[in-house]
Amino acid sequence: MEFRILGPVEVEDDGRVLRLRGPRQRALLATLLISANEVLPDDRLFDELWGDEPPASGRTALRVRVSQLRKSLGAVLVTRPPGYMLSVDPDHIDARRFERLVESGRDAVATDP
């Protein structure tokens, strides 16, 4: 699975782009990808998705979004108290690959005589 957040938020699996359901699901995925392999508390995810305009359904809305995203992503989206975590290889995230390549380029320039 390849994750793209430099541009439109997308997930590619075996050569096909997975369908993401709406802007909040893309926002949830982007938030989890920015902090990949770290547990993000429910409160933070809730605030990131709804801010000052929380849904009437409260935290249930977050659980629904996570469940929908998990159907697309599978086991990489895990529940870990006090929230959720996206467990992925950092090189499968375009932004992380970019950061690694930039750092590699800087190191090469710094060691070039």
mmCIF file of N, CA and C in Angstrom:
data_model
loop_
_atom_site.group_PDB
_atom_site.id
_atom_site.type_symbol
_atom_site.label_atom_id
_atom_site.label_comp_id
_atom_site.label_asym_id
_atom_site.label_seq_id
_atom_site.Cartn_x
_atom_site.Cartn_y
_atom_site.Cartn_z
ATOM 1 N N MET A 1 0.842 -1.168 0.000
ATOM 2 C CA MET A 1 0.000 0.000 0.000
ATOM 3 C C MET A 1 0.894 1.240 0.000
ATOM 4 N N GLU A 2 0.580 2.172 -0.858
ATOM 5 C CA GLU A 2 1.297 3.434 -0.940
ATOM 6 C C GLU A 2 0.346 4.569 -0.558
ATOM 7 N N PHE A 3 0.855 5.496 0.246
ATOM 8 C CA PHE A 3 0.042 6.607 0.745
ATOM 9 C C PHE A 3 0.586 7.916 0.194
ATOM 10 N N ARG A 4 -0.319 8.753 -0.295
ATOM 11 C CA ARG A 4 0.078 10.062 -0.839
ATOM 12 C C ARG A 4 -0.606 11.175 -0.067
ATOM 13 N N ILE A 5 0.234 12.090 0.450
ATOM 14 C CA ILE A 5 -0.319 13.285 1.095
ATOM 15 C C ILE A 5 0.295 14.561 0.526
ATOM 16 N N LEU A 6 1.244 14.413 -0.392
ATOM 17 C CA LEU A 6 1.813 15.579 -1.084
ATOM 18 C C LEU A 6 0.952 15.831 -2.323
ATOM 19 N N GLY A 7 -0.126 16.535 -2.125
ATOM 20 C CA GLY A 7 -1.134 16.698 -3.166
ATOM 21 C C GLY A 7 -2.422 16.088 -2.646
ATOM 22 N N PRO A 8 -3.271 15.587 -3.540
ATOM 23 C CA PRO A 8 -4.503 14.951 -3.057
ATOM 24 C C PRO A 8 -4.182 13.738 -2.178
ATOM 25 N N VAL A 9 -4.927 13.568 -1.111
ATOM 26 C CA VAL A 9 -4.734 12.425 -0.221
ATOM 27 C C VAL A 9 -5.278 11.189 -0.932
ATOM 28 N N GLU A 10 -4.379 10.214 -1.158
ATOM 29 C CA GLU A 10 -4.753 9.001 -1.872
ATOM 30 C C GLU A 10 -4.045 7.793 -1.285
ATOM 31 N N VAL A 11 -4.651 6.632 -1.531
ATOM 32 C CA VAL A 11 -4.046 5.358 -1.167
ATOM 33 C C VAL A 11 -4.067 4.495 -2.411
ATOM 34 N N GLU A 12 -2.907 3.945 -2.742
ATOM 35 C CA GLU A 12 -2.826 3.033 -3.881
ATOM 36 C C GLU A 12 -2.482 1.646 -3.360
ATOM 37 N N ASP A 13 -3.253 0.669 -3.809
ATOM 38 C CA ASP A 13 -3.037 -0.715 -3.390
ATOM 39 C C ASP A 13 -3.044 -1.596 -4.630
ATOM 40 N N ASP A 14 -1.933 -2.272 -4.858
ATOM 41 C CA ASP A 14 -1.790 -3.144 -6.039
ATOM 42 C C ASP A 14 -2.157 -2.432 -7.332
ATOM 43 N N GLY A 15 -1.695 -1.190 -7.471
ATOM 44 C CA GLY A 15 -1.886 -0.456 -8.716
ATOM 45 C C GLY A 15 -3.223 0.246 -8.874
ATOM 46 N N ARG A 16 -4.103 0.124 -7.903
ATOM 47 C CA ARG A 16 -5.385 0.830 -8.017
ATOM 48 C C ARG A 16 -5.546 1.801 -6.846
ATOM 49 N N VAL A 17 -6.129 2.941 -7.146
ATOM 50 C CA VAL A 17 -6.363 3.959 -6.122
ATOM 51 C C VAL A 17 -7.654 3.601 -5.379
ATOM 52 N N LEU A 18 -7.553 3.511 -4.061
ATOM 53 C CA LEU A 18 -8.718 3.178 -3.247
ATOM 54 C C LEU A 18 -9.654 4.372 -3.140
ATOM 55 N N ARG A 19 -10.923 4.091 -3.078
ATOM 56 C CA ARG A 19 -11.934 5.141 -2.940
ATOM 57 C C ARG A 19 -12.014 5.558 -1.481
ATOM 58 N N LEU A 20 -11.845 6.846 -1.231
ATOM 59 C CA LEU A 20 -12.009 7.408 0.109
ATOM 60 C C LEU A 20 -13.321 8.172 0.128
ATOM 61 N N ARG A 21 -14.035 8.067 1.242
ATOM 62 C CA ARG A 21 -15.381 8.633 1.335
ATOM 63 C C ARG A 21 -15.372 10.039 1.914
ATOM 64 N N GLY A 22 -15.245 11.011 1.085
ATOM 65 C CA GLY A 22 -15.433 12.386 1.505
ATOM 66 C C GLY A 22 -14.250 13.047 2.189
ATOM 67 N N PRO A 23 -14.380 14.351 2.401
ATOM 68 C CA PRO A 23 -13.270 15.141 2.947
ATOM 69 C C PRO A 23 -12.882 14.777 4.375
ATOM 70 N N ARG A 24 -13.822 14.372 5.212
ATOM 71 C CA ARG A 24 -13.452 14.025 6.592
ATOM 72 C C ARG A 24 -12.672 12.718 6.640
ATOM 73 N N GLN A 25 -13.000 11.779 5.774
ATOM 74 C CA GLN A 25 -12.235 10.540 5.755
ATOM 75 C C GLN A 25 -10.813 10.814 5.251
ATOM 76 N N ARG A 26 -10.673 11.673 4.260
ATOM 77 C CA ARG A 26 -9.335 12.051 3.781
ATOM 78 C C ARG A 26 -8.572 12.814 4.863
ATOM 79 N N ALA A 27 -9.282 13.675 5.594
ATOM 80 C CA ALA A 27 -8.644 14.425 6.698
ATOM 81 C C ALA A 27 -8.190 13.479 7.800
ATOM 82 N N LEU A 28 -9.009 12.489 8.120
ATOM 83 C CA LEU A 28 -8.632 11.499 9.126
ATOM 84 C C LEU A 28 -7.398 10.737 8.680
ATOM 85 N N LEU A 29 -7.391 10.292 7.432
ATOM 86 C CA LEU A 29 -6.232 9.563 6.914
ATOM 87 C C LEU A 29 -4.984 10.444 6.928
ATOM 88 N N ALA A 30 -5.099 11.682 6.472
ATOM 89 C CA ALA A 30 -3.941 12.586 6.453
ATOM 90 C C ALA A 30 -3.398 12.808 7.863
ATOM 91 N N THR A 31 -4.289 13.002 8.822
ATOM 92 C CA THR A 31 -3.857 13.214 10.209
ATOM 93 C C THR A 31 -3.121 11.992 10.740
ATOM 94 N N LEU A 32 -3.654 10.813 10.460
ATOM 95 C CA LEU A 32 -2.991 9.577 10.903
ATOM 96 C C LEU A 32 -1.652 9.380 10.185
ATOM 97 N N LEU A 33 -1.572 9.752 8.914
ATOM 98 C CA LEU A 33 -0.323 9.587 8.159
ATOM 99 C C LEU A 33 0.763 10.544 8.637
ATOM 100 N N ILE A 34 0.383 11.764 8.974
ATOM 101 C CA ILE A 34 1.361 12.731 9.463
ATOM 102 C C ILE A 34 2.030 12.220 10.731
ATOM 103 N N SER A 35 1.279 11.492 11.528
ATOM 104 C CA SER A 35 1.814 10.923 12.771
ATOM 105 C C SER A 35 1.842 9.397 12.695
ATOM 106 N N ALA A 36 2.198 8.871 11.534
ATOM 107 C CA ALA A 36 2.200 7.413 11.335
ATOM 108 C C ALA A 36 3.019 6.713 12.413
ATOM 109 N N ASN A 37 2.517 5.575 12.831
ATOM 110 C CA ASN A 37 3.158 4.724 13.839
ATOM 111 C C ASN A 37 3.170 5.341 15.228
ATOM 112 N N GLU A 38 2.335 6.352 15.436
ATOM 113 C CA GLU A 38 2.132 6.953 16.753
ATOM 114 C C GLU A 38 0.637 6.883 17.068
ATOM 115 N N VAL A 39 0.312 6.614 18.307
ATOM 116 C CA VAL A 39 -1.089 6.588 18.717
ATOM 117 C C VAL A 39 -1.578 8.027 18.851
ATOM 118 N N LEU A 40 -2.677 8.315 18.167
ATOM 119 C CA LEU A 40 -3.304 9.630 18.279
ATOM 120 C C LEU A 40 -4.565 9.490 19.117
ATOM 121 N N PRO A 41 -4.676 10.237 20.193
ATOM 122 C CA PRO A 41 -5.853 10.141 21.060
ATOM 123 C C PRO A 41 -7.137 10.534 20.327
ATOM 124 N N ASP A 42 -8.231 9.919 20.742
ATOM 125 C CA ASP A 42 -9.552 10.245 20.184
ATOM 126 C C ASP A 42 -9.803 11.750 20.190
ATOM 127 N N ASP A 43 -9.479 12.400 21.307
ATOM 128 C CA ASP A 43 -9.744 13.837 21.436
ATOM 129 C C ASP A 43 -9.068 14.640 20.338
ATOM 130 N N ARG A 44 -7.818 14.304 20.055
ATOM 131 C CA ARG A 44 -7.096 15.051 19.017
ATOM 132 C C ARG A 44 -7.719 14.814 17.644
ATOM 133 N N LEU A 45 -8.039 13.559 17.343
ATOM 134 C CA LEU A 45 -8.649 13.257 16.048
ATOM 135 C C LEU A 45 -10.004 13.945 15.918
ATOM 136 N N PHE A 46 -10.782 13.921 16.982
ATOM 137 C CA PHE A 46 -12.088 14.573 16.981
ATOM 138 C C PHE A 46 -11.933 16.067 16.699
ATOM 139 N N ASP A 47 -10.991 16.704 17.387
ATOM 140 C CA ASP A 47 -10.739 18.135 17.180
ATOM 141 C C ASP A 47 -10.256 18.430 15.764
ATOM 142 N N GLU A 48 -9.378 17.585 15.245
ATOM 143 C CA GLU A 48 -8.856 17.788 13.888
ATOM 144 C C GLU A 48 -9.977 17.705 12.849
ATOM 145 N N LEU A 49 -10.915 16.793 13.055
ATOM 146 C CA LEU A 49 -11.973 16.590 12.067
ATOM 147 C C LEU A 49 -13.114 17.597 12.179
ATOM 148 N N TRP A 50 -13.467 17.986 13.404
ATOM 149 C CA TRP A 50 -14.644 18.831 13.567
ATOM 150 C C TRP A 50 -14.377 20.170 14.240
ATOM 151 N N GLY A 51 -13.274 20.314 14.918
ATOM 152 C CA GLY A 51 -12.954 21.597 15.544
ATOM 153 C C GLY A 51 -14.074 22.131 16.410
ATOM 154 N N ASP A 52 -14.504 23.358 16.107
ATOM 155 C CA ASP A 52 -15.532 24.034 16.905
ATOM 156 C C ASP A 52 -16.955 23.660 16.494
ATOM 157 N N GLU A 53 -17.088 22.746 15.513
ATOM 158 C CA GLU A 53 -18.417 22.361 15.036
ATOM 159 C C GLU A 53 -18.623 20.858 15.172
ATOM 160 N N PRO A 54 -18.654 20.353 16.414
ATOM 161 C CA PRO A 54 -18.790 18.907 16.602
ATOM 162 C C PRO A 54 -20.158 18.406 16.146
ATOM 163 N N PRO A 55 -20.191 17.178 15.630
ATOM 164 C CA PRO A 55 -21.473 16.620 15.197
ATOM 165 C C PRO A 55 -22.367 16.291 16.398
ATOM 166 N N ALA A 56 -23.657 16.267 16.169
ATOM 167 C CA ALA A 56 -24.610 15.953 17.233
ATOM 168 C C ALA A 56 -24.392 14.536 17.762
ATOM 169 N N SER A 57 -23.866 13.660 16.918
ATOM 170 C CA SER A 57 -23.667 12.263 17.321
ATOM 171 C C SER A 57 -22.424 12.070 18.184
ATOM 172 N N GLY A 58 -21.673 13.140 18.417
ATOM 173 C CA GLY A 58 -20.503 13.075 19.296
ATOM 174 C C GLY A 58 -19.427 12.128 18.815
ATOM 175 N N ARG A 59 -18.824 11.414 19.755
ATOM 176 C CA ARG A 59 -17.683 10.533 19.457
ATOM 177 C C ARG A 59 -18.047 9.365 18.551
ATOM 178 N N THR A 60 -19.332 9.051 18.486
ATOM 179 C CA THR A 60 -19.763 7.973 17.591
ATOM 180 C C THR A 60 -19.374 8.300 16.154
ATOM 181 N N ALA A 61 -19.437 9.562 15.790
ATOM 182 C CA ALA A 61 -19.071 9.978 14.431
ATOM 183 C C ALA A 61 -17.612 9.644 14.129
ATOM 184 N N LEU A 62 -16.738 9.803 15.103
ATOM 185 C CA LEU A 62 -15.326 9.458 14.900
ATOM 186 C C LEU A 62 -15.186 7.949 14.709
ATOM 187 N N ARG A 63 -15.853 7.174 15.535
ATOM 188 C CA ARG A 63 -15.770 5.709 15.416
ATOM 189 C C ARG A 63 -16.285 5.233 14.061
ATOM 190 N N VAL A 64 -17.329 5.877 13.560
ATOM 191 C CA VAL A 64 -17.868 5.526 12.244
ATOM 192 C C VAL A 64 -16.836 5.821 11.165
ATOM 193 N N ARG A 65 -16.204 6.999 11.241
ATOM 194 C CA ARG A 65 -15.184 7.359 10.241
ATOM 195 C C ARG A 65 -14.007 6.383 10.273
ATOM 196 N N VAL A 66 -13.574 6.029 11.480
ATOM 197 C CA VAL A 66 -12.465 5.084 11.623
ATOM 198 C C VAL A 66 -12.866 3.729 11.050
ATOM 199 N N SER A 67 -14.061 3.280 11.339
ATOM 200 C CA SER A 67 -14.535 1.991 10.840
ATOM 201 C C SER A 67 -14.579 1.976 9.314
ATOM 202 N N GLN A 68 -15.079 3.044 8.714
ATOM 203 C CA GLN A 68 -15.131 3.139 7.258
ATOM 204 C C GLN A 68 -13.722 3.111 6.661
ATOM 205 N N LEU A 69 -12.804 3.841 7.276
ATOM 206 C CA LEU A 69 -11.434 3.877 6.778
ATOM 207 C C LEU A 69 -10.768 2.511 6.944
ATOM 208 N N ARG A 70 -11.041 1.846 8.039
ATOM 209 C CA ARG A 70 -10.469 0.519 8.285
ATOM 210 C C ARG A 70 -10.947 -0.485 7.226
ATOM 211 N N LYS A 71 -12.175 -0.338 6.762
ATOM 212 C CA LYS A 71 -12.683 -1.222 5.696
ATOM 213 C C LYS A 71 -11.850 -1.071 4.428
ATOM 214 N N SER A 72 -11.370 0.121 4.162
ATOM 215 C CA SER A 72 -10.532 0.360 2.984
ATOM 216 C C SER A 72 -9.088 -0.069 3.202
ATOM 217 N N LEU A 73 -8.552 0.196 4.405
ATOM 218 C CA LEU A 73 -7.125 -0.003 4.662
ATOM 219 C C LEU A 73 -6.787 -1.347 5.295
ATOM 220 N N GLY A 74 -7.723 -1.929 5.988
ATOM 221 C CA GLY A 74 -7.465 -3.197 6.662
ATOM 222 C C GLY A 74 -6.712 -3.020 7.961
ATOM 223 N N ALA A 75 -5.843 -3.999 8.240
ATOM 224 C CA ALA A 75 -5.195 -4.118 9.547
ATOM 225 C C ALA A 75 -4.182 -3.024 9.858
ATOM 226 N N VAL A 76 -3.835 -2.167 8.900
ATOM 227 C CA VAL A 76 -2.851 -1.120 9.192
ATOM 228 C C VAL A 76 -3.419 -0.031 10.099
ATOM 229 N N LEU A 77 -4.742 0.070 10.167
ATOM 230 C CA LEU A 77 -5.391 1.032 11.062
ATOM 231 C C LEU A 77 -5.782 0.278 12.322
ATOM 232 N N VAL A 78 -5.072 0.553 13.394
ATOM 233 C CA VAL A 78 -5.265 -0.207 14.625
ATOM 234 C C VAL A 78 -5.800 0.685 15.750
ATOM 235 N N THR A 79 -6.546 0.043 16.638
ATOM 236 C CA THR A 79 -7.043 0.707 17.829
ATOM 237 C C THR A 79 -6.060 0.458 18.949
ATOM 238 N N ARG A 80 -5.567 1.533 19.531
ATOM 239 C CA ARG A 80 -4.648 1.444 20.674
ATOM 240 C C ARG A 80 -5.038 2.533 21.653
ATOM 241 N N PRO A 81 -5.406 2.146 22.862
ATOM 242 C CA PRO A 81 -5.764 3.169 23.847
ATOM 243 C C PRO A 81 -4.660 4.217 23.953
ATOM 244 N N PRO A 82 -4.984 5.476 23.911
ATOM 245 C CA PRO A 82 -6.304 6.086 24.027
ATOM 246 C C PRO A 82 -6.919 6.487 22.691
ATOM 247 N N GLY A 83 -6.488 5.849 21.572
ATOM 248 C CA GLY A 83 -7.028 6.257 20.282
ATOM 249 C C GLY A 83 -6.726 5.274 19.174
ATOM 250 N N TYR A 84 -6.131 5.803 18.098
ATOM 251 C CA TYR A 84 -5.894 5.012 16.898
ATOM 252 C C TYR A 84 -4.498 5.288 16.355
ATOM 253 N N MET A 85 -4.005 4.329 15.573
ATOM 254 C CA MET A 85 -2.675 4.455 14.984
ATOM 255 C C MET A 85 -2.686 3.821 13.597
ATOM 256 N N LEU A 86 -1.974 4.449 12.677
ATOM 257 C CA LEU A 86 -1.755 3.873 11.364
ATOM 258 C C LEU A 86 -0.371 3.237 11.386
ATOM 259 N N SER A 87 -0.316 1.930 11.279
ATOM 260 C CA SER A 87 0.936 1.181 11.366
ATOM 261 C C SER A 87 1.434 0.880 9.951
ATOM 262 N N VAL A 88 2.358 1.712 9.474
ATOM 263 C CA VAL A 88 2.848 1.571 8.097
ATOM 264 C C VAL A 88 4.351 1.826 8.032
ATOM 265 N N ASP A 89 4.968 1.260 7.016
ATOM 266 C CA ASP A 89 6.372 1.528 6.736
ATOM 267 C C ASP A 89 6.483 2.981 6.277
ATOM 268 N N PRO A 90 7.302 3.794 6.926
ATOM 269 C CA PRO A 90 7.417 5.210 6.538
ATOM 270 C C PRO A 90 7.754 5.411 5.062
ATOM 271 N N ASP A 91 8.465 4.474 4.447
ATOM 272 C CA ASP A 91 8.784 4.622 3.025
ATOM 273 C C ASP A 91 7.578 4.400 2.115
ATOM 274 N N HIS A 92 6.438 4.024 2.683
ATOM 275 C CA HIS A 92 5.222 3.875 1.887
ATOM 276 C C HIS A 92 4.377 5.146 1.922
ATOM 277 N N ILE A 93 4.926 6.193 2.550
ATOM 278 C CA ILE A 93 4.260 7.496 2.614
ATOM 279 C C ILE A 93 5.105 8.470 1.802
ATOM 280 N N ASP A 94 4.506 9.072 0.779
ATOM 281 C CA ASP A 94 5.280 9.928 -0.119
ATOM 282 C C ASP A 94 6.019 11.045 0.603
ATOM 283 N N ALA A 95 5.407 11.669 1.597
ATOM 284 C CA ALA A 95 6.054 12.773 2.319
ATOM 285 C C ALA A 95 7.272 12.293 3.097
ATOM 286 N N ARG A 96 7.182 11.132 3.690
ATOM 287 C CA ARG A 96 8.321 10.588 4.444
ATOM 288 C C ARG A 96 9.462 10.208 3.496
ATOM 289 N N ARG A 97 9.107 9.620 2.351
ATOM 290 C CA ARG A 97 10.129 9.291 1.342
ATOM 291 C C ARG A 97 10.827 10.560 0.876
ATOM 292 N N PHE A 98 10.046 11.598 0.629
ATOM 293 C CA PHE A 98 10.597 12.875 0.195
ATOM 294 C C PHE A 98 11.575 13.421 1.234
ATOM 295 N N GLU A 99 11.165 13.411 2.514
ATOM 296 C CA GLU A 99 12.040 13.906 3.581
ATOM 297 C C GLU A 99 13.347 13.113 3.637
ATOM 298 N N ARG A 100 13.247 11.792 3.496
ATOM 299 C CA ARG A 100 14.432 10.934 3.545
ATOM 300 C C ARG A 100 15.354 11.242 2.364
ATOM 301 N N LEU A 101 14.786 11.428 1.191
ATOM 302 C CA LEU A 101 15.600 11.717 0.004
ATOM 303 C C LEU A 101 16.262 13.096 0.097
ATOM 304 N N VAL A 102 15.547 14.078 0.631
ATOM 305 C CA VAL A 102 16.129 15.410 0.825
ATOM 306 C C VAL A 102 17.310 15.317 1.779
ATOM 307 N N GLU A 103 17.126 14.611 2.885
ATOM 308 C CA GLU A 103 18.206 14.451 3.866
ATOM 309 C C GLU A 103 19.398 13.725 3.247
ATOM 310 N N SER A 104 19.120 12.718 2.457
ATOM 311 C CA SER A 104 20.182 11.981 1.781
ATOM 312 C C SER A 104 20.961 12.899 0.832
ATOM 313 N N GLY A 105 20.222 13.754 0.119
ATOM 314 C CA GLY A 105 20.871 14.714 -0.774
ATOM 315 C C GLY A 105 21.723 15.710 -0.011
ATOM 316 N N ARG A 106 21.229 16.179 1.116
ATOM 317 C CA ARG A 106 22.007 17.112 1.948
ATOM 318 C C ARG A 106 23.282 16.439 2.446
ATOM 319 N N ASP A 107 23.153 15.191 2.882
ATOM 320 C CA ASP A 107 24.331 14.462 3.359
ATOM 321 C C ASP A 107 25.355 14.281 2.237
ATOM 322 N N ALA A 108 24.880 14.003 1.025
ATOM 323 C CA ALA A 108 25.783 13.811 -0.101
ATOM 324 C C ALA A 108 26.517 15.108 -0.444
ATOM 325 N N VAL A 109 25.813 16.224 -0.389
ATOM 326 C CA VAL A 109 26.432 17.525 -0.669
ATOM 327 C C VAL A 109 27.430 17.877 0.420
ATOM 328 N N ALA A 110 27.088 17.593 1.654
ATOM 329 C CA ALA A 110 27.969 17.926 2.789
ATOM 330 C C ALA A 110 29.262 17.121 2.764
ATOM 331 N N THR A 111 29.213 15.910 2.230
ATOM 332 C CA THR A 111 30.418 15.076 2.200
ATOM 333 C C THR A 111 31.160 15.159 0.877
ATOM 334 N N ASP A 112 30.614 15.891 -0.091
ATOM 335 C CA ASP A 112 31.271 16.046 -1.397
ATOM 336 C C ASP A 112 32.457 16.986 -1.274
ATOM 337 N N PRO A 113 33.654 16.538 -1.685
ATOM 338 C CA PRO A 113 34.861 17.392 -1.513
ATOM 339 C C PRO A 113 34.855 18.596 -2.385
#
